[in-house]
GROMACS .gro file of N, CA, C and O in nm:
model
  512
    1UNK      N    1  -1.685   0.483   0.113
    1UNK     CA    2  -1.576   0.401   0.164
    1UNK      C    3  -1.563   0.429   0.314
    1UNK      O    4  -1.531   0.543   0.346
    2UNK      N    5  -1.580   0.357   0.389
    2UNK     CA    6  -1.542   0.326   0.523
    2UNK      C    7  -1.446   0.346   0.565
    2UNK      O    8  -1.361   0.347   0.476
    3UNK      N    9  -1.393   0.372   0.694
    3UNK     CA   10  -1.279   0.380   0.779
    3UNK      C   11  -1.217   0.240   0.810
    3UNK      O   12  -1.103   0.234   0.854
    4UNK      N   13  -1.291   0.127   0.786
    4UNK     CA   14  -1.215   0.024   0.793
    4UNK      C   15  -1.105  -0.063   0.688
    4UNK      O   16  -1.079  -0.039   0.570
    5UNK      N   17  -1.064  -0.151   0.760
    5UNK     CA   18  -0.942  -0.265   0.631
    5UNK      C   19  -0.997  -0.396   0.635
    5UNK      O   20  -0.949  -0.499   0.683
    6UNK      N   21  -1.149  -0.367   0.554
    6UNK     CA   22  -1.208  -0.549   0.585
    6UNK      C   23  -1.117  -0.680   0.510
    6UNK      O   24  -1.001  -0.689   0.469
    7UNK      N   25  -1.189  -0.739   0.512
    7UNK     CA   26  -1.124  -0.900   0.465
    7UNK      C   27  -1.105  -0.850   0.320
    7UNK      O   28  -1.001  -0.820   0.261
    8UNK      N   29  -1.237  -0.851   0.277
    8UNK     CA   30  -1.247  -0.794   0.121
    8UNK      C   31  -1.135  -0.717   0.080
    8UNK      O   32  -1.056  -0.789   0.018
    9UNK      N   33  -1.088  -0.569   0.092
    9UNK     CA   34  -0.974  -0.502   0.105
    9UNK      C   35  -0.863  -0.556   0.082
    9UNK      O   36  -0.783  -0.516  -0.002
   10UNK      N   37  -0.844  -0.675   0.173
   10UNK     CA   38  -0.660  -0.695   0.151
   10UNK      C   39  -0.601  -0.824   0.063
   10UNK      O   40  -0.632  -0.936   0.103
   11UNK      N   41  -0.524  -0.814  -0.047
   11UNK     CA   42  -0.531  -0.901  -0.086
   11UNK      C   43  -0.404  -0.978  -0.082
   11UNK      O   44  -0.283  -0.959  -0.073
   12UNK      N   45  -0.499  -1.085  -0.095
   12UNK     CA   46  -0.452  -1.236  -0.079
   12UNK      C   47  -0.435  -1.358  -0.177
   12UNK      O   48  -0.391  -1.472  -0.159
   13UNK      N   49  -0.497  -1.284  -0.309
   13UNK     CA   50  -0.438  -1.422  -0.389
   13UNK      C   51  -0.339  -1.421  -0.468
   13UNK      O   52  -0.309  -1.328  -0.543
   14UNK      N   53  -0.270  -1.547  -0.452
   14UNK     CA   54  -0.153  -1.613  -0.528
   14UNK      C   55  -0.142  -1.542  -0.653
   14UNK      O   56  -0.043  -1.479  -0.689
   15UNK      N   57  -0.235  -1.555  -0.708
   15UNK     CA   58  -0.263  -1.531  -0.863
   15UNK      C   59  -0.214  -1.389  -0.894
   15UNK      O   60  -0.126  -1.353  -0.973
   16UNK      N   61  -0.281  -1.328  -0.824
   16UNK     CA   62  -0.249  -1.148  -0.790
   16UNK      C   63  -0.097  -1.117  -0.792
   16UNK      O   64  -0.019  -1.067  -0.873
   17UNK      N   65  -0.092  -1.176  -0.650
   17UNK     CA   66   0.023  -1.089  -0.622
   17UNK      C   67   0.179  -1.135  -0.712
   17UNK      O   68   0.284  -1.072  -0.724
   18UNK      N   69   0.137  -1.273  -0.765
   18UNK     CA   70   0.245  -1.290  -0.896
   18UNK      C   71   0.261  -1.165  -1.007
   18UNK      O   72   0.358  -1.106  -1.056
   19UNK      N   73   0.089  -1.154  -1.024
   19UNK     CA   74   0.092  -1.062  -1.161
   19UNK      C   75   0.154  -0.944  -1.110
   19UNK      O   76   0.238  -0.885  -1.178
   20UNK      N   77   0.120  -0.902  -0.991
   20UNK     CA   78   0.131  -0.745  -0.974
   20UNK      C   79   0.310  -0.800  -0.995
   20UNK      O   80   0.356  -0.768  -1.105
   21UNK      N   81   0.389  -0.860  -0.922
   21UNK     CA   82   0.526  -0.822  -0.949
   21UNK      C   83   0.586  -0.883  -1.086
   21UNK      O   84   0.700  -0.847  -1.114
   22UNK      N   85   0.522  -0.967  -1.169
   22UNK     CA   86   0.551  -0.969  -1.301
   22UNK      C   87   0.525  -0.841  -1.384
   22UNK      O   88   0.598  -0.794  -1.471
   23UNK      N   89   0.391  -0.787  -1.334
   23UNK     CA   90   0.353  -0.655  -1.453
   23UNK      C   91   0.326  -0.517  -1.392
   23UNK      O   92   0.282  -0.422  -1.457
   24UNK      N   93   0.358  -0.514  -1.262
   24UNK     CA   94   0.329  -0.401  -1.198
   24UNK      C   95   0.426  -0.256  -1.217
   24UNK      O   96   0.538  -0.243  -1.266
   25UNK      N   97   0.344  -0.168  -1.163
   25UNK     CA   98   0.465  -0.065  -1.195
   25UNK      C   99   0.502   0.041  -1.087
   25UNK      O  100   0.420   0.131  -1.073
   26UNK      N  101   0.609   0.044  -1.009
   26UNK     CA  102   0.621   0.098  -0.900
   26UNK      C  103   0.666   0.253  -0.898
   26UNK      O  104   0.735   0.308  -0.984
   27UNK      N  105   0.604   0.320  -0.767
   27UNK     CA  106   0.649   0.428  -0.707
   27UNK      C  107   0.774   0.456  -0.571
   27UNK      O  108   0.754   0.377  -0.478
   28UNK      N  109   0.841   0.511  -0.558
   28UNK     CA  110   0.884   0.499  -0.437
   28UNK      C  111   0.882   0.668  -0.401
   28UNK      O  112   0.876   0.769  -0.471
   29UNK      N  113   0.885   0.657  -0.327
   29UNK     CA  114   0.860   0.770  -0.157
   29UNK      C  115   0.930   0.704  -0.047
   29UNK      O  116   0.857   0.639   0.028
   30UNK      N  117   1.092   0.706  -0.012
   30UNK     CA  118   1.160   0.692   0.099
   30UNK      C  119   1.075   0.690   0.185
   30UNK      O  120   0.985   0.774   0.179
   31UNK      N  121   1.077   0.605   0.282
   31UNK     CA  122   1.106   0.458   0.298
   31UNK      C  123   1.013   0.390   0.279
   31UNK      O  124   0.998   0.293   0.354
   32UNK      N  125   0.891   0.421   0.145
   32UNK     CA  126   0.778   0.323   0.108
   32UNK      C  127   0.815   0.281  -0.022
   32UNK      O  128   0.862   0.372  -0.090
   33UNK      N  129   0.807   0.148  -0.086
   33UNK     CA  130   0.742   0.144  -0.271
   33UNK      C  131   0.610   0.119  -0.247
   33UNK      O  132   0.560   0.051  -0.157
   34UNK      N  133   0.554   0.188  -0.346
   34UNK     CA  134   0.385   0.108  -0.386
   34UNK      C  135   0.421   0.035  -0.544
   34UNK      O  136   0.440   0.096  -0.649
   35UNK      N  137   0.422  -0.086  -0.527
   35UNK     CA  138   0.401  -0.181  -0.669
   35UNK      C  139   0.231  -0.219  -0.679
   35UNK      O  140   0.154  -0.281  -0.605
   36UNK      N  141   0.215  -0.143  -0.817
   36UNK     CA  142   0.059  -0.168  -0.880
   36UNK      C  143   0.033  -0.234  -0.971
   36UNK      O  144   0.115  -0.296  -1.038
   37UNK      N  145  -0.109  -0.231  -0.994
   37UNK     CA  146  -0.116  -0.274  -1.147
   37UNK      C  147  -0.295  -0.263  -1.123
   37UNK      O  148  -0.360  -0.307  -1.028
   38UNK      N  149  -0.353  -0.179  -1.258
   38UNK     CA  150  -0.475  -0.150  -1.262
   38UNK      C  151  -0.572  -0.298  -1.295
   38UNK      O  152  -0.511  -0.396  -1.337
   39UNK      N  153  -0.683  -0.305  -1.278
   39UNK     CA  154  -0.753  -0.403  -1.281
   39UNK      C  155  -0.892  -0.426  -1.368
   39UNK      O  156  -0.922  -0.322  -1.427
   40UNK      N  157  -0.965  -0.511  -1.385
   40UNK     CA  158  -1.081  -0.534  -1.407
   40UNK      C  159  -1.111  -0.560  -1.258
   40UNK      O  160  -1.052  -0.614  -1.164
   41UNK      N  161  -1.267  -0.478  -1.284
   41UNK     CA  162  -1.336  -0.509  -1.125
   41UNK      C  163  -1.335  -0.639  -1.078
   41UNK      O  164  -1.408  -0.724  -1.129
   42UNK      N  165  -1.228  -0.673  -0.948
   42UNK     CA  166  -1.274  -0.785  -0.911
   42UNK      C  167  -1.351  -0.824  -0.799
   42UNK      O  168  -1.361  -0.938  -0.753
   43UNK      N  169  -1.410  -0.709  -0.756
   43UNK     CA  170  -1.478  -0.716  -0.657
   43UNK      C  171  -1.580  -0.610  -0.590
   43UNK      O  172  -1.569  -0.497  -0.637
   44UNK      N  173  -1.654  -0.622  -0.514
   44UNK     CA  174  -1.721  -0.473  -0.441
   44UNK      C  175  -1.630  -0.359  -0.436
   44UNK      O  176  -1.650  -0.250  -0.489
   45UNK      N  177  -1.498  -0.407  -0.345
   45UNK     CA  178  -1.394  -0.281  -0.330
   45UNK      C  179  -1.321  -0.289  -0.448
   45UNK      O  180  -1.300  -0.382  -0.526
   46UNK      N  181  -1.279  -0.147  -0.446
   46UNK     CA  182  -1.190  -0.113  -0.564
   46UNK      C  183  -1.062  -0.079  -0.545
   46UNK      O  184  -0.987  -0.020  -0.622
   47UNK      N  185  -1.041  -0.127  -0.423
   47UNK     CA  186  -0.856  -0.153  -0.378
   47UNK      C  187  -0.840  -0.215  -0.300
   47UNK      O  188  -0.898  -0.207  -0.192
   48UNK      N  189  -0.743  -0.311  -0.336
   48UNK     CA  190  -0.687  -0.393  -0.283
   48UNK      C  191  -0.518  -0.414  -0.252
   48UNK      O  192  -0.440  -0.433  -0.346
   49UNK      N  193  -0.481  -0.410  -0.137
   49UNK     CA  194  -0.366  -0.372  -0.057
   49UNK      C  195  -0.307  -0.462   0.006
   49UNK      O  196  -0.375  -0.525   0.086
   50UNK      N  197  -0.206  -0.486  -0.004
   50UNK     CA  198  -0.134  -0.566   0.069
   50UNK      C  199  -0.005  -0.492   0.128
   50UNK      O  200   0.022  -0.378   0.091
   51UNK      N  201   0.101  -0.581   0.251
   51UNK     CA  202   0.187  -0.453   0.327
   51UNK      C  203   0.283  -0.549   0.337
   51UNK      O  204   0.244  -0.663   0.364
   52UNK      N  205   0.423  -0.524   0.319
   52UNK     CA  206   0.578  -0.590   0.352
   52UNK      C  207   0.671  -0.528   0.408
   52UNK      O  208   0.678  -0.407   0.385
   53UNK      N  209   0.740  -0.571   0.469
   53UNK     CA  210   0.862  -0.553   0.505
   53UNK      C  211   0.946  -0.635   0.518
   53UNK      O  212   0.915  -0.710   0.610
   54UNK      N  213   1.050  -0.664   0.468
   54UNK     CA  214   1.154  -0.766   0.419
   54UNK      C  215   1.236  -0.816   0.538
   54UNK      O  216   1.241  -0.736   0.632
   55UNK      N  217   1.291  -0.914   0.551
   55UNK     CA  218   1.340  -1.032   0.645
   55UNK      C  219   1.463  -0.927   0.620
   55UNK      O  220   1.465  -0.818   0.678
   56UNK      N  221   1.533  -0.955   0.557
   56UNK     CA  222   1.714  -0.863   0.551
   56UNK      C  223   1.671  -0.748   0.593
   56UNK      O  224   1.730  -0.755   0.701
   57UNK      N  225   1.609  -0.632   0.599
   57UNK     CA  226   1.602  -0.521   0.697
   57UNK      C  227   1.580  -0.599   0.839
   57UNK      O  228   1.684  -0.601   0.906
   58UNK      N  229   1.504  -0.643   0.880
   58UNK     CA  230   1.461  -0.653   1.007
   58UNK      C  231   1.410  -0.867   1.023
   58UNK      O  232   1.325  -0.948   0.985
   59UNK      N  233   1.558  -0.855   1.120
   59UNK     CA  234   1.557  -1.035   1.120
   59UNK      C  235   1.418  -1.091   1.246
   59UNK      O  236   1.362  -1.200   1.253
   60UNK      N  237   1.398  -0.979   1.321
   60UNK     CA  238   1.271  -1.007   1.456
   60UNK      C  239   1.166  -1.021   1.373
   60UNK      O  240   1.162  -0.938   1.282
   61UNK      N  241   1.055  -1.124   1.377
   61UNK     CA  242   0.946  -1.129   1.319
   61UNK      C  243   0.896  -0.992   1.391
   61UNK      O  244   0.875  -0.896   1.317
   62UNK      N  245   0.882  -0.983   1.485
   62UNK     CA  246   0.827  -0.895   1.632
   62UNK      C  247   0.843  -0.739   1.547
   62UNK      O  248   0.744  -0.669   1.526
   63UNK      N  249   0.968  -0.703   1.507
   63UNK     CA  250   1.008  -0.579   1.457
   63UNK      C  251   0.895  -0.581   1.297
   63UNK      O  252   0.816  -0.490   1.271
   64UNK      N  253   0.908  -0.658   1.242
   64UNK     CA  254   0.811  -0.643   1.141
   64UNK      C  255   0.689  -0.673   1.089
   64UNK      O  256   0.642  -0.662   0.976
   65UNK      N  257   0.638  -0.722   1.212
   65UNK     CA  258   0.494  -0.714   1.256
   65UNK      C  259   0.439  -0.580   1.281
   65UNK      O  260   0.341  -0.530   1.227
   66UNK      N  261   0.524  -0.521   1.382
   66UNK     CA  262   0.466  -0.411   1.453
   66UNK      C  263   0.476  -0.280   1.341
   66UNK      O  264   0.384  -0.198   1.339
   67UNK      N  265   0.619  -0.264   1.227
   67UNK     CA  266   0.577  -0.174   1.132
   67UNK      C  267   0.461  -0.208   1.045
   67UNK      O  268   0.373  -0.125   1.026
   68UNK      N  269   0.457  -0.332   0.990
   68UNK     CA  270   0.320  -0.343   0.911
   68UNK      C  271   0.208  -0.331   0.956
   68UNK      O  272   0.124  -0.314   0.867
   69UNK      N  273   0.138  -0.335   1.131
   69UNK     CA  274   0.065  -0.326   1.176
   69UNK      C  275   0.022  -0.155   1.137
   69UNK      O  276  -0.081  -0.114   1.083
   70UNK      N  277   0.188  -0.049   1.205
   70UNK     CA  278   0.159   0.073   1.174
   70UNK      C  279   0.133   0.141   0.977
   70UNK      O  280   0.070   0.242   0.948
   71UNK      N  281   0.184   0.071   0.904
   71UNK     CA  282   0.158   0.097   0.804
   71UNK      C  283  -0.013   0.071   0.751
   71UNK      O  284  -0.081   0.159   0.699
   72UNK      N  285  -0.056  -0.061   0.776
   72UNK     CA  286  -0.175  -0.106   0.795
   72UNK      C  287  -0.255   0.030   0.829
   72UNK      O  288  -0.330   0.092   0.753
   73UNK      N  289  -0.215   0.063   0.978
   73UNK     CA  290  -0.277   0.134   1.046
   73UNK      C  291  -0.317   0.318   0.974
   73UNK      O  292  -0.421   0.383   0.987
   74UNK      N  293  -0.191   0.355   0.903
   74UNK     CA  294  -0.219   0.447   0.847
   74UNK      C  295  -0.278   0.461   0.727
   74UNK      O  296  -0.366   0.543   0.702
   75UNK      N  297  -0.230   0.380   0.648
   75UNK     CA  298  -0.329   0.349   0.526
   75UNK      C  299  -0.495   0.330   0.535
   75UNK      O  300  -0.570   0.386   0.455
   76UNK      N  301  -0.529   0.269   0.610
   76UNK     CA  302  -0.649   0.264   0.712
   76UNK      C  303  -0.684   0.419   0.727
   76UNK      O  304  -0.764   0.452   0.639
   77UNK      N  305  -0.660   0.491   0.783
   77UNK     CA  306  -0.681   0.594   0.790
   77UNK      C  307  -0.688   0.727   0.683
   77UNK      O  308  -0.748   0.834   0.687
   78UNK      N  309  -0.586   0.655   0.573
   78UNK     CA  310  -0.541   0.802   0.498
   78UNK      C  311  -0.644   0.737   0.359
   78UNK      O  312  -0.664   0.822   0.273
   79UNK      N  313  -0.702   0.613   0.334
   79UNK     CA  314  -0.772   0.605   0.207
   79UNK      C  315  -0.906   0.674   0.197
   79UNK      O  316  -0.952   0.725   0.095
   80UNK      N  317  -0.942   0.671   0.277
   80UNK     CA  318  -1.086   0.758   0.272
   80UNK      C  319  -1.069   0.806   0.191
   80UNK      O  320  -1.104   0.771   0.078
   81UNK      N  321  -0.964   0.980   0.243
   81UNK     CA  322  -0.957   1.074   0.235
   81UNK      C  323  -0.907   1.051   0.042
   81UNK      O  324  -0.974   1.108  -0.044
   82UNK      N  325  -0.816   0.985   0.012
   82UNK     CA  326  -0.713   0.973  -0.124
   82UNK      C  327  -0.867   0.900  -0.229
   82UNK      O  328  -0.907   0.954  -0.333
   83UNK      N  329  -0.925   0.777  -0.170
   83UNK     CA  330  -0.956   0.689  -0.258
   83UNK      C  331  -1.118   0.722  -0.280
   83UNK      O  332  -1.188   0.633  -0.328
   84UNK      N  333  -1.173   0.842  -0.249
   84UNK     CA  334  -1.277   0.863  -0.246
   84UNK      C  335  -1.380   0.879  -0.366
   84UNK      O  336  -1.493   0.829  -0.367
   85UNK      N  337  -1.321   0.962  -0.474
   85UNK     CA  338  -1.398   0.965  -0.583
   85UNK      C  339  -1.303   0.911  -0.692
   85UNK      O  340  -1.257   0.983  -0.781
   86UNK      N  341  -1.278   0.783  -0.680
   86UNK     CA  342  -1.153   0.694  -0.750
   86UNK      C  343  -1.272   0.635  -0.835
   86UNK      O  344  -1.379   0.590  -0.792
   87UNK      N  345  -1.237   0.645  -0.943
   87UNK     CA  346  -1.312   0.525  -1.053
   87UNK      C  347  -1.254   0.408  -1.109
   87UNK      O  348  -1.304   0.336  -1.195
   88UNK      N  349  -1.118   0.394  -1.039
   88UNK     CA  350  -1.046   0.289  -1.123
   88UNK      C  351  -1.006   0.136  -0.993
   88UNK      O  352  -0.969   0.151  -0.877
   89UNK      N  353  -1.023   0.040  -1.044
   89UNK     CA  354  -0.997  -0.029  -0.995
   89UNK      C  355  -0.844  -0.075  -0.994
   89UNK      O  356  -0.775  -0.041  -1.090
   90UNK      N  357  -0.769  -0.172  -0.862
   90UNK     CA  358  -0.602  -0.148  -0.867
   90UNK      C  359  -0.623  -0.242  -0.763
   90UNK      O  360  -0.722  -0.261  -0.694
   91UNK      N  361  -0.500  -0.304  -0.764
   91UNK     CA  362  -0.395  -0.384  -0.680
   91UNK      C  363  -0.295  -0.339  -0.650
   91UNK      O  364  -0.250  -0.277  -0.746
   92UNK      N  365  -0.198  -0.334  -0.524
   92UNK     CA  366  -0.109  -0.276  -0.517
   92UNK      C  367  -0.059  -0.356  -0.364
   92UNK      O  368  -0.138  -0.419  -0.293
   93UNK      N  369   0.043  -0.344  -0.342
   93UNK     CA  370   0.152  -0.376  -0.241
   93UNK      C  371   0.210  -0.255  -0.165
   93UNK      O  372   0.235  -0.171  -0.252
   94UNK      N  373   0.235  -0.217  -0.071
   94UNK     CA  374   0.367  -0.086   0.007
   94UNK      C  375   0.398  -0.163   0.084
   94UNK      O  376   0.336  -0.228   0.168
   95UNK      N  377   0.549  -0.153   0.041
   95UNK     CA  378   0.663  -0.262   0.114
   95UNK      C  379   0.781  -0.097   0.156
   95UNK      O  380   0.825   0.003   0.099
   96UNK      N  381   0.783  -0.160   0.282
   96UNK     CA  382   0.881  -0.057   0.317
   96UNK      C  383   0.989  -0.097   0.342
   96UNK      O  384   1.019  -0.193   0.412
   97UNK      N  385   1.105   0.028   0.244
   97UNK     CA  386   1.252  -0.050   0.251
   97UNK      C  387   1.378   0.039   0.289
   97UNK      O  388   1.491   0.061   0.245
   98UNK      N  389   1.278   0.085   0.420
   98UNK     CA  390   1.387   0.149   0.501
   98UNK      C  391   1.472   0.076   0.596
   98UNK      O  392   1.437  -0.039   0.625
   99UNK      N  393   1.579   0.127   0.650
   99UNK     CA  394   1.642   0.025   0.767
   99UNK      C  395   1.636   0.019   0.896
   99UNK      O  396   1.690  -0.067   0.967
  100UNK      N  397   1.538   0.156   0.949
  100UNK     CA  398   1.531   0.162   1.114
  100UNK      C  399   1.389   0.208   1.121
  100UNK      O  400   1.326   0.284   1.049
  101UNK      N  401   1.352   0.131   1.243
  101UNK     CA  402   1.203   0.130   1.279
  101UNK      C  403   1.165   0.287   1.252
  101UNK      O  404   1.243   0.381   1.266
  102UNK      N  405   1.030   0.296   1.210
  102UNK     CA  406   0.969   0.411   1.167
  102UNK      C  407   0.890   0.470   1.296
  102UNK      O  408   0.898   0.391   1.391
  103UNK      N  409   0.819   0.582   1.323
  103UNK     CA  410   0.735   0.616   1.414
  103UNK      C  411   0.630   0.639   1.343
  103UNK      O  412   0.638   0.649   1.221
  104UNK      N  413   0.499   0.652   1.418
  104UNK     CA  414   0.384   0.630   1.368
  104UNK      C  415   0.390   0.785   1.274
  104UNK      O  416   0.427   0.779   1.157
  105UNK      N  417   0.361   0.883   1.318
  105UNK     CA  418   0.366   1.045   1.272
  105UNK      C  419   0.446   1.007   1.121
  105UNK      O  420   0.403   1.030   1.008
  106UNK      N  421   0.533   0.963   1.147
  106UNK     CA  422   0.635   0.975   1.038
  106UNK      C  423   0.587   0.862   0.873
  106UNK      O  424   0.584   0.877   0.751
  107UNK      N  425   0.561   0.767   0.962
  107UNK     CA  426   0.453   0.655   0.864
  107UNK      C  427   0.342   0.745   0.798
  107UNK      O  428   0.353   0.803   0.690
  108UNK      N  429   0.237   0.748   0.878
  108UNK     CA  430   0.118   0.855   0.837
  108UNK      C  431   0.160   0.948   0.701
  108UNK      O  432   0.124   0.929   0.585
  109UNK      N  433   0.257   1.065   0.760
  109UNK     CA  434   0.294   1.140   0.643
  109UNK      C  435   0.322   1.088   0.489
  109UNK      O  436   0.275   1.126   0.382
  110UNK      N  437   0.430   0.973   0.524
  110UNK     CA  438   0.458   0.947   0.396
  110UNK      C  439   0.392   0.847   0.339
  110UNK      O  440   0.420   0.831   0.220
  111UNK      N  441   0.283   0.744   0.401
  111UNK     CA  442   0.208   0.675   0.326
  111UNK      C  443   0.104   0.784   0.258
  111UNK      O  444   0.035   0.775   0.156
  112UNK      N  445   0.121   0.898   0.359
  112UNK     CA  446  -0.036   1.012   0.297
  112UNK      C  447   0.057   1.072   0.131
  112UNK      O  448  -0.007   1.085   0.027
  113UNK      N  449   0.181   1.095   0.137
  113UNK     CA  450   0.229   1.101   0.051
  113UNK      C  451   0.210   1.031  -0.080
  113UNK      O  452   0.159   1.066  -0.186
  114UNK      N  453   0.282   0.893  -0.030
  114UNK     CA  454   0.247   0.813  -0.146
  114UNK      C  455   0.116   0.789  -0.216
  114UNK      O  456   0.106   0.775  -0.338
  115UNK      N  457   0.033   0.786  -0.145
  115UNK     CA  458  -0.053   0.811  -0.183
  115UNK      C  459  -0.144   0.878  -0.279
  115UNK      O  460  -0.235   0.839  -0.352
  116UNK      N  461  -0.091   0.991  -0.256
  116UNK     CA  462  -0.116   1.103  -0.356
  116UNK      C  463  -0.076   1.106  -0.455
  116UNK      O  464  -0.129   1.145  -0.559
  117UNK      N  465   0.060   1.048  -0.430
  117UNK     CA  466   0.149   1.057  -0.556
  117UNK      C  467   0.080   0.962  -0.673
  117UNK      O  468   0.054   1.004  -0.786
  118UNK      N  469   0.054   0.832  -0.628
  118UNK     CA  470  -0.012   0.726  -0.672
  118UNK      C  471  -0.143   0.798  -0.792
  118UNK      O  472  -0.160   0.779  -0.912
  119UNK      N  473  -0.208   0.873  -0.702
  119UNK     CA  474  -0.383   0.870  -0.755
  119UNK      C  475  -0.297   1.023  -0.886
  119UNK      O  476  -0.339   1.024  -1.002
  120UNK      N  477  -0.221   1.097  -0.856
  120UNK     CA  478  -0.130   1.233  -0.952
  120UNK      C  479  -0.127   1.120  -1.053
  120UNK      O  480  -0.229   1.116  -1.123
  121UNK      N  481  -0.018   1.009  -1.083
  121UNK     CA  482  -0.001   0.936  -1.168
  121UNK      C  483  -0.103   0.857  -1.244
  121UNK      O  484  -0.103   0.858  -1.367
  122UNK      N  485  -0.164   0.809  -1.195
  122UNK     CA  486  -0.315   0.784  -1.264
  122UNK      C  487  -0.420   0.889  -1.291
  122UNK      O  488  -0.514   0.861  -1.365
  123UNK      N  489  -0.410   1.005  -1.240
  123UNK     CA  490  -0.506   1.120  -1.308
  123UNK      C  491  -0.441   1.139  -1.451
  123UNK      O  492  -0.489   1.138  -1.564
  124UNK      N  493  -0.305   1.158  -1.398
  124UNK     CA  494  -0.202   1.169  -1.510
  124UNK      C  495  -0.251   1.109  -1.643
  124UNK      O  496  -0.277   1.176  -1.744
  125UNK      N  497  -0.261   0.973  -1.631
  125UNK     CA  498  -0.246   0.837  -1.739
  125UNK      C  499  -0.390   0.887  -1.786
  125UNK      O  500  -0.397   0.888  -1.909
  126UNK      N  501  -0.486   0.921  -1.734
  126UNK     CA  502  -0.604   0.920  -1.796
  126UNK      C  503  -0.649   1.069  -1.876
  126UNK      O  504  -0.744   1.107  -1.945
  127UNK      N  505  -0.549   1.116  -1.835
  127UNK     CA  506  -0.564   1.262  -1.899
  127UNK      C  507  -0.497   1.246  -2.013
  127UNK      O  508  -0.526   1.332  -2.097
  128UNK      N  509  -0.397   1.148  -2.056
  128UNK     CA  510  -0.322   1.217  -2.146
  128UNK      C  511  -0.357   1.150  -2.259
  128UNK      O  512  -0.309   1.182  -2.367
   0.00000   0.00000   0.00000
């Protein structure tokens, strides 16, 4: 797995992102949720990500561009490391639903968090 967030990576269909919030099942880690839902392979990559931040926190498109850019940005960085010897395929969303702009340091940590927490819960499910 690469250091990059290609096209492939982020997802985008309709179809998806209905199911994931009809059948998905969420984590939260102040000020992130990750809403999932495991998959049949649908593709080369085996995660697929998408990033929100809600209009009622933050009315500036400008303001919530620039956190999803940084969330983008860390996730980007922290999957390598999390999604490396992953055998399972997943969909998932991190929508952040805090109320004041985040700093990058502070993003990093807790997406590296969630993260973890994420892949704990699915080691979990397959162990038991």
């Amino acid at each position: 797995m690469n250091n990059t967030l290609g096209k492939k990576e982020r997802l985008k269909s309709r179809k998806l992102i209905g199911r994931l919030f009809e059948e998905g099942t969420s984590i939260k880690n102040f000020p992130f949720r990750l809403v999932y839902i495991i998959t049949d392979p649908i593709s080369i990559t085996s995660v697929k990500a998408s990033f929100s931040v809600p209009k009622r926190n933050f009315k500036k498109a400008v303001d919530r561009n620039r956190i999803k850019r940084l969330i983008r940005e860390a996730y980007r960085l922290e999957k390598k490391n999390i999604f490396a010897g992953s055998k399972f395929h997943c969909v998932f969303m991190i929508t952040f639903i805090g109320k004041k702009e985040p700093v990058f340091s502070e993003v990093q940590e807790k997406i590296q968090e969630l993260l973890k927490l994420f892949i704990e819960t699915q080691t979990n499910k397959e162990n038991a």
